[in-house]
Coordinates of C-alpha atoms in Angstrom, one line a residue:
M226 CA 76.8 3.4 38.2
H227 CA 74.2 3.8 41.3
T228 CA 74.1 7.2 41.3
L229 CA 72.1 7.1 38.0
S230 CA 69.5 5.4 39.3
S231 CA 69.1 7.4 42.5
S232 CA 68.4 10.4 40.5
T233 CA 65.7 8.9 38.4
A234 CA 64.0 6.8 41.0
H235 CA 61.0 9.1 42.0
N236 CA 60.8 10.3 38.8
P237 CA 58.0 9.3 36.0
P238 CA 59.3 6.7 33.8
V239 CA 60.2 8.8 30.8
S240 CA 58.9 8.1 27.0
E241 CA 61.5 9.4 24.4
P242 CA 64.7 10.6 24.9
V243 CA 65.9 14.1 26.2
I244 CA 67.9 14.4 23.1
A245 CA 67.5 12.7 20.1
V246 CA 69.3 12.5 16.6
N247 CA 68.2 10.8 13.5
H248 CA 70.3 10.7 10.4
L249 CA 71.7 13.9 11.2
N250 CA 74.5 15.8 8.1
H251 CA 75.9 19.0 8.5
Y252 CA 77.7 21.3 6.2
F253 CA 79.5 24.4 5.8
G254 CA 80.2 26.5 3.0
Q255 CA 78.0 26.6 -0.5
S256 CA 78.4 25.6 -3.6
D257 CA 81.7 24.5 -4.7
L258 CA 83.1 25.3 -1.2
R259 CA 80.4 23.1 0.8
K260 CA 82.5 20.5 3.0
Q261 CA 80.6 18.0 4.9
A262 CA 80.9 18.2 8.9
L263 CA 79.0 16.0 10.3
F264 CA 78.0 12.0 8.9
D265 CA 74.1 10.4 9.5
I266 CA 74.8 11.0 13.5
N267 CA 71.9 8.5 15.6
L268 CA 72.7 9.3 18.9
E269 CA 69.8 9.3 22.0
I270 CA 70.4 10.9 25.5
W271 CA 68.3 10.5 28.2
A272 CA 67.3 12.3 31.4
G273 CA 70.1 12.1 34.3
E274 CA 72.4 11.1 32.3
I275 CA 76.0 12.6 32.1
V276 CA 77.4 11.7 29.2
I277 CA 81.1 12.8 27.5
M278 CA 81.8 13.2 23.7
T279 CA 85.4 12.6 22.6
G280 CA 87.5 11.8 19.9
P281 CA 90.7 14.1 17.8
S282 CA 90.4 17.9 17.3
G283 CA 88.4 18.7 13.9
S284 CA 86.3 15.5 14.2
G285 CA 82.8 17.8 14.3
K286 CA 82.8 17.7 18.7
T287 CA 81.7 21.2 19.3
T288 CA 79.8 21.2 15.8
L289 CA 77.3 18.8 17.3
L290 CA 77.5 20.1 20.5
T291 CA 76.7 23.6 19.1
L292 CA 72.9 21.9 16.9
M293 CA 71.8 19.9 20.3
G294 CA 72.6 23.3 22.3
G295 CA 70.1 24.8 19.1
L296 CA 72.3 27.5 18.7
R297 CA 73.1 26.1 15.3
S298 CA 69.7 25.0 13.0
A299 CA 69.8 21.7 12.0
Q300 CA 70.0 21.1 8.0
E301 CA 69.6 17.4 7.6
G302 CA 67.9 14.9 9.5
S303 CA 66.1 15.0 12.3
L304 CA 67.5 16.7 15.9
K305 CA 64.9 17.2 18.8
I306 CA 65.5 18.5 21.4
L307 CA 63.0 18.0 24.8
S308 CA 60.6 16.7 21.9
Q309 CA 61.2 20.2 19.7
E310 CA 62.1 19.6 16.5
M311 CA 65.1 21.7 15.3
Q312 CA 65.2 20.8 11.9
N313 CA 63.3 24.4 10.1
A314 CA 62.6 25.1 13.8
N315 CA 61.9 29.1 14.0
K316 CA 63.7 31.8 16.2
Q317 CA 61.2 31.7 18.3
Q318 CA 61.4 27.7 19.1
M319 CA 64.6 27.7 19.1
M320 CA 64.7 30.6 21.7
Q321 CA 62.3 28.3 23.9
V322 CA 64.7 25.3 23.7
R323 CA 67.5 27.1 24.8
R324 CA 66.2 28.7 27.6
Q325 CA 65.8 25.0 29.2
I326 CA 69.4 24.7 28.6
G327 CA 72.6 25.7 30.3
Y328 CA 76.2 26.0 28.9
I329 CA 79.2 25.7 30.0
F330 CA 82.5 26.8 27.6
Q331 CA 86.4 26.5 27.7
A332 CA 86.4 30.2 27.9
H333 CA 83.8 30.7 31.2
N334 CA 83.0 34.0 29.4
L335 CA 81.9 35.9 33.2
M336 CA 81.0 39.3 32.8
T337 CA 84.7 40.9 33.4
F338 CA 82.7 44.0 35.2
L339 CA 80.3 42.1 37.5
T340 CA 80.6 40.4 40.4
A341 CA 79.9 37.2 40.7
K342 CA 76.9 36.9 42.6
Q343 CA 75.5 39.3 39.4
N344 CA 77.1 36.9 36.6
V345 CA 74.8 34.1 38.0
R346 CA 72.1 36.3 38.6
M347 CA 71.9 37.8 35.2
S348 CA 71.3 33.9 34.8
L349 CA 68.0 33.7 36.3
E350 CA 66.7 37.6 34.6
L351 CA 66.4 35.5 31.0
H352 CA 63.0 33.4 33.2
E353 CA 60.3 35.2 33.9
K354 CA 59.3 32.5 36.8
Y355 CA 62.1 34.1 38.7
L356 CA 61.6 38.0 38.3
D357 CA 59.1 38.0 41.8
Q358 CA 61.4 36.2 43.5
N359 CA 64.5 37.0 45.7
M360 CA 67.6 36.6 42.5
D361 CA 70.2 37.6 45.0
A362 CA 69.5 34.9 47.7
I363 CA 69.2 32.2 44.3
A364 CA 72.5 33.2 42.8
T365 CA 74.2 33.5 46.8
Q366 CA 72.8 30.0 47.4
M367 CA 74.2 28.5 44.2
L368 CA 77.2 30.3 44.8
E369 CA 77.6 28.7 48.3
A370 CA 76.8 25.6 46.5
V371 CA 79.9 25.8 44.3
G372 CA 81.9 26.6 47.1
L373 CA 82.4 29.7 46.3
G374 CA 80.1 31.4 49.2
H375 CA 82.8 33.4 50.5
R376 CA 83.4 34.9 47.4
I377 CA 79.6 36.0 46.1
D378 CA 80.9 40.1 46.0
Y379 CA 83.9 39.4 44.6
Y380 CA 84.8 40.9 40.8
A381 CA 85.1 38.3 38.0
E382 CA 88.6 39.1 37.1
S383 CA 89.4 39.2 41.1
L384 CA 89.3 34.9 41.0
S385 CA 91.0 32.7 40.0
G386 CA 90.5 30.1 36.6
G387 CA 88.7 27.4 38.8
Q388 CA 86.6 30.2 40.6
K389 CA 86.0 31.4 37.7
Q390 CA 84.3 28.1 36.1
R391 CA 82.7 28.0 39.6
V392 CA 80.7 30.8 38.8
A393 CA 80.0 29.3 35.1
I394 CA 78.9 25.8 36.1
A395 CA 76.7 28.4 38.7
R396 CA 75.1 30.9 36.2
A397 CA 74.5 27.6 34.1
L398 CA 72.8 25.3 36.9
V399 CA 71.2 28.4 38.9
S400 CA 68.1 28.1 36.7
H401 CA 67.7 24.4 37.0
P402 CA 67.7 23.7 33.2
K403 CA 66.7 20.1 31.8
I404 CA 69.8 20.0 30.3
V405 CA 74.0 21.3 30.6
L406 CA 76.2 21.7 27.3
A407 CA 79.7 21.9 28.7
D408 CA 82.8 22.3 26.0
E409 CA 85.7 21.5 27.4
P410 CA 85.3 22.6 30.6
T411 CA 88.6 21.9 32.1
A412 CA 90.6 22.9 29.4
A413 CA 92.1 25.8 31.2
L414 CA 92.4 24.3 34.3
D415 CA 94.8 22.7 36.8
K416 CA 94.4 18.5 37.3
K417 CA 92.9 19.4 40.9
S418 CA 90.9 22.3 40.3
G419 CA 89.7 20.3 36.3
R420 CA 88.5 17.6 38.9
D421 CA 86.8 19.8 41.7
V422 CA 84.6 21.7 38.4
V423 CA 83.2 18.2 36.6
E424 CA 82.4 16.5 40.2
I425 CA 80.6 20.2 41.4
M426 CA 78.6 19.4 38.2
Q427 CA 78.1 16.0 38.0
R428 CA 76.5 16.5 41.9
L429 CA 74.7 19.3 41.3
A430 CA 73.6 17.6 37.8
K431 CA 72.4 14.6 40.0
E432 CA 70.5 15.9 42.0
Q433 CA 68.4 18.4 40.1
G434 CA 68.0 15.5 38.0
C435 CA 69.1 17.4 34.6
T436 CA 71.2 15.7 31.6
I437 CA 75.1 16.6 30.6
L438 CA 76.5 16.3 27.6
M439 CA 79.7 17.3 28.3
V440 CA 83.0 17.6 25.3
T441 CA 86.4 16.8 26.6
H442 CA 90.0 16.1 25.6
D443 CA 90.6 15.6 29.0
N444 CA 91.4 11.8 29.7
R445 CA 91.2 12.4 33.5
I446 CA 87.4 12.9 34.1
L447 CA 86.4 10.2 31.7
D448 CA 84.9 8.4 34.9
I449 CA 82.3 10.6 35.8
A450 CA 80.4 9.7 32.9
D451 CA 77.5 7.5 32.4
R452 CA 78.5 6.8 28.6
I453 CA 81.2 7.7 26.2
V454 CA 80.5 8.6 22.3
Y455 CA 83.1 9.0 20.3
L456 CA 83.6 11.1 17.2
E457 CA 86.1 10.7 14.7
D458 CA 86.3 12.7 11.1
G459 CA 82.3 13.9 11.9
R460 CA 80.9 10.0 12.2
L461 CA 80.2 8.6 15.2
A462 CA 82.7 5.5 16.0
D463 CA 83.1 2.7 18.9
V464 CA 85.4 3.8 21.8
P465 CA 89.2 3.3 21.4
K466 CA 89.7 0.9 24.7
Q467 CA 92.6 4.1 26.0
A468 CA 89.3 5.9 26.1
A469 CA 87.1 3.6 27.6

C-alpha cells in the first residue's frame, strides 16, 4: 500500500518493532478455576502500520489488546512495547509506556460534563511537555482536523454518536502517541459514520507516523488495514477467506 511507504520514507530505518510478542500466554482465575485465555501468541507490529485484529467474540482479542496497551501485566512469555519488556514491569515502567499510547474504545468514554475541547485538552494535561504550551489552541486544532471545528464548545452529551467518537479520536491522537489502540471503534455507529471515523484515524495516523492496532468485527472497514491478524480460541490463526 503506497500510503505506508509515504509515512515512513523520511524516518530512519527502525531496527525493532514497536510491539513484539513472543510465546505469550495469559490466564484468568486462580488454582482450579484458572483458565487459559491466550495461547503462544507471536506477533510483531512495526512503526506506521495499521493492523486490524479480527475473529469471533470471546476469542481473546480485547485481552490481547489490553496487554499490548500496558493495561494488564504480561504473565508468561515476552511482550515488548516500545522496547520496554512488560513482563514483570513495575507500575512506573507501565505508566511510562501508557503515556505513549492513545486509546479509543467502543464506548467513547467522554466526560459528559466537559466540552469537546475540554475532553481533548485533558489528554494533553497528562504530558509535561504540553503544560507550558497553549493547550486550548492545540485541542482546537485537533478537533478541526477531525471535522469538529464548529463543535469545540459543545458538551459531549449534545453531540451525535459519530461526533463523540471523533472527539475520542482527537483525544487519543492530540498528544502524538507512538501507538493507537482501538477496540471496536465503529460498533455503535452507522455505516457512513463508522467509515468516516476510521478514515480520519487512518489519515491522522499516517500524518503522524504512528502505529494503529484495531480490534473490529466490522468487515466494512477491513480494507484500511496494511495487515489483518485473526484470533480464534486464544490463538493466532490464518485469516479466513471471507475476512481477507
